[in-house]
Amino acid sequence: MPLLPALILVFFVTQLPFVFTIGASFMNWNAYYPDERGFGGIANYKTVLTDPSARKAIWVTVLLTAAVVLISLFLGLLIALLLDRKFFGQGIVRTMMITPFLIVPVAAALLWKHALYNPEYGLFNGLLTKIFGEDAPQPDWISDHPMWSIIFAIVWQWTPFMMLILLAGLQSRPMDVVEAARIDGASPWQIFTNMTLPHLRPYMELSGLLGTIYVVQNFDHVFTITGGGLGTANLPYYIYQTFYTGQDYGLASAAGVVVVILTIFVATVALRTVFSIFREEQR
Amino acid sequence: MSGKTLSTGQVENVHKQPRSGVILSITAWVVGLMFVSPVLWMILTSFHSEPDAATNPPSFGAPLTLEGYRSFFESGPWPSLINSVMASVVSTLLVLVLAFPAAYALSIRPVRKWSDVLFFLLSTKFLPIVAGLLPIYLFAKKVGMLDNIWLLIVFYTVMNLPIAIWMLRSFLAEVPSEMLEAAEVDGAGLILTLRKVVAPVVMPGLASAALICFIFSWNELLFARVLTGTVSQTAPVYLTGFVTSQGLFLAKVCAASLVVSLPVLVAGFAAQDKLVQGLSMGAVR
């Protein structure tokens, strides 16, 4: 059976560890205190849901994901509309637009932290000095707005992704129908709200869903830009820290299960739409 | 609608179109330049000397030098770059080898149960991989695979396998079944059928799958950081160790970031249309 090797491998590397994680989440298990290892009931879950830093991590994950996905979806839509017409240099602008997505995430995070946000020699404050002279304001971007610093660095990378999928959607519009509507006297706004947006809906759902899956798991930007400090530790970073630095295997597992539940919650709503897209495409 | 109003409408359009068109085109150019400018700044900075890279206001016209690149390559990045090439290229090849037969079974003469299998594969993509960090780490530790590049290769293979199967399946679904039957009637064996009938339709799908698997495994940081040490660390892990150094490092960091991003940039630019197919797991062509 040609399917089996792939299926077995996926099962053993993705499913089995989760079963283990669920088991570990109900245990007192800190590698620093091996003698105290044992069954702990729901103590770890209590900690995840009551400990301020863990609750904060849940909240940061939700906020970070929602902000990044919504902003980059909105910008991606505007830019896709701009690029969905013939103009001089269309291909060049498209290529410029996707460049941010092709920078390795850690490298992009380093670029934003040191070359752009840095208060002393970063490009942002450098440009402020250039424009407004010696007295220009020199904000410390990351310390003053840690969340937004991370959000915009991620938005910069994900807007091209949204734009690419939405542009593909725009270009699959039946243009003869749009043309007919225009000849019948429909205004550009009417065409946009009554024809373009409904046609784009599944594409927006798809890009929003895929974006959510990836941004929920973001580790690179949080790790690089703030090191999880200044109240920006999201769940993946919290898990990494609890497990790697704190060596608290039980608590890290409980937090892992919470991420899974959070994602499943978003995904079950969204999965149906994805399936309908794949069905349509299959005719 | 009368013919007269139609023609006035058209006349208006002809008058309006050029000016608003020019504004929209300029806007598109400005937005594109804004998005690419951090990368342009990174490129320029990577060719500046360290003192010139850290000035305020920025010194755009400072003399160019290869100092940043020299100090990056002198810091010993080759083992990590080779590890990254190993991890991403080998895992991509493994993904294709495993995904193709699976996708073939799922799309040519599918049985009803197959849709459950597909759903299962997709659902693994929704489970945040970070929740598997601890068990995979402990398993690796137990069997002595920590800091071994083959552990990452296997992990990246499985991480990308569901995407590849989904994508290839959507391409294979386009192979007309009459053609397969015709090939069978003509006495073509499985290998011949695959080569002559299936491969031409599926090649673009294979390319998209390969591109996206390569990018995802090349970029991965969290697991590489936890599962590797000094021997098998990958390029992203190597990058994170760069800024701990004292003194000026901006040009060096920009040079390093560019070198590490170069394979993804080249592959992504070369196959821009494949990027969309890959990212949407074959749902958008």
XYZ file of C-alpha atoms in Angstrom, chain B residues 74-200:
127
model
C 35.679 34.371 9.238
C 33.408 33.640 12.215
C 33.006 30.053 10.979
C 29.448 29.847 9.611
C 30.137 27.006 7.152
C 29.224 24.038 9.381
C 25.845 25.606 10.169
C 25.196 26.509 6.528
C 26.056 22.965 5.445
C 23.763 21.594 8.181
C 20.945 23.792 6.903
C 21.479 22.602 3.334
C 21.487 18.993 4.546
C 18.366 19.395 6.686
C 16.301 21.237 4.078
C 17.420 19.484 0.880
C 17.372 15.926 2.235
C 14.058 16.422 4.037
C 12.519 17.941 0.886
C 13.631 14.944 -1.185
C 12.271 12.547 1.435
C 8.969 14.433 1.482
C 8.599 14.082 -2.281
C 9.493 10.385 -2.244
C 6.939 9.671 0.496
C 4.232 12.095 -0.579
C 3.975 11.074 -4.212
C 2.770 7.482 -3.717
C 0.500 8.578 -0.873
C -1.088 11.306 -2.967
C -1.386 8.871 -5.872
C -3.300 6.411 -3.716
C -5.526 9.192 -2.407
C -6.512 10.691 -5.731
C -6.483 7.969 -8.396
C -9.436 5.635 -7.752
C -10.044 6.876 -4.215
C -12.086 4.883 -1.756
C -14.552 6.746 0.444
C -12.438 6.224 3.579
C -9.631 8.222 1.953
C -11.261 11.519 2.838
C -10.821 10.617 6.513
C -7.126 10.087 5.873
C -6.904 13.441 4.143
C -8.700 15.113 6.995
C -6.321 13.511 9.459
C -3.302 14.723 7.493
C -4.648 18.265 7.303
C -5.526 18.275 10.991
C -1.896 17.558 11.913
C -1.053 20.881 10.285
C -3.418 22.620 12.689
C -1.872 21.195 15.809
C 0.739 23.653 17.023
C 3.976 21.820 16.664
C 5.334 23.430 19.839
C 3.165 21.058 21.914
C 5.322 18.185 20.657
C 8.561 19.869 21.676
C 9.013 18.112 25.011
C 8.296 14.496 23.940
C 10.455 14.818 20.847
C 13.274 16.283 22.937
C 13.024 13.532 25.558
C 12.836 10.822 22.905
C 15.905 12.235 21.152
C 17.754 12.404 24.439
C 16.853 8.814 25.296
C 18.037 7.350 21.990
C 21.077 9.637 21.834
C 19.940 11.583 18.782
C 20.286 15.064 20.291
C 22.567 17.320 18.268
C 22.259 14.978 15.295
C 21.259 16.493 11.976
C 19.289 13.364 11.004
C 16.843 14.034 13.823
C 16.025 17.407 12.264
C 15.821 15.822 8.805
C 13.212 13.310 9.976
C 11.340 15.983 11.907
C 11.213 18.426 8.964
C 10.138 15.609 6.654
C 7.137 14.843 8.803
C 6.394 18.512 9.420
C 6.061 19.117 5.675
C 4.620 15.789 4.548
C 0.930 16.701 5.007
C 1.326 19.917 2.961
C 3.000 18.016 0.141
C 0.387 15.244 0.086
C -2.438 17.767 -0.041
C -0.806 19.693 -2.819
C 0.128 16.711 -4.983
C -3.329 15.253 -4.515
C -4.957 18.361 -5.929
C -2.714 18.115 -8.990
C -3.190 14.369 -9.419
C -6.951 14.864 -9.321
C -6.556 16.564 -12.694
C -5.171 13.486 -14.435
C -8.110 12.303 -16.569
C -9.062 8.766 -15.596
C -9.790 7.915 -19.256
C -6.146 8.496 -20.000
C -5.115 6.098 -17.246
C -7.552 3.472 -18.506
C -6.336 3.942 -22.055
C -2.765 3.470 -20.900
C -3.777 0.302 -19.098
C -5.629 -1.065 -22.148
C -2.553 -0.373 -24.240
C -0.593 -2.540 -21.827
C 1.502 0.176 -20.219
C 2.937 -0.849 -16.847
C 2.702 1.263 -13.697
C 6.116 2.844 -14.182
C 5.411 3.746 -17.802
C 2.000 5.163 -16.896
C 3.521 7.249 -14.150
C 6.216 8.560 -16.443
C 4.193 9.281 -19.557
C 0.717 10.142 -18.256
C 0.979 11.263 -14.649
C 4.342 13.022 -14.445
C 3.628 15.789 -17.012
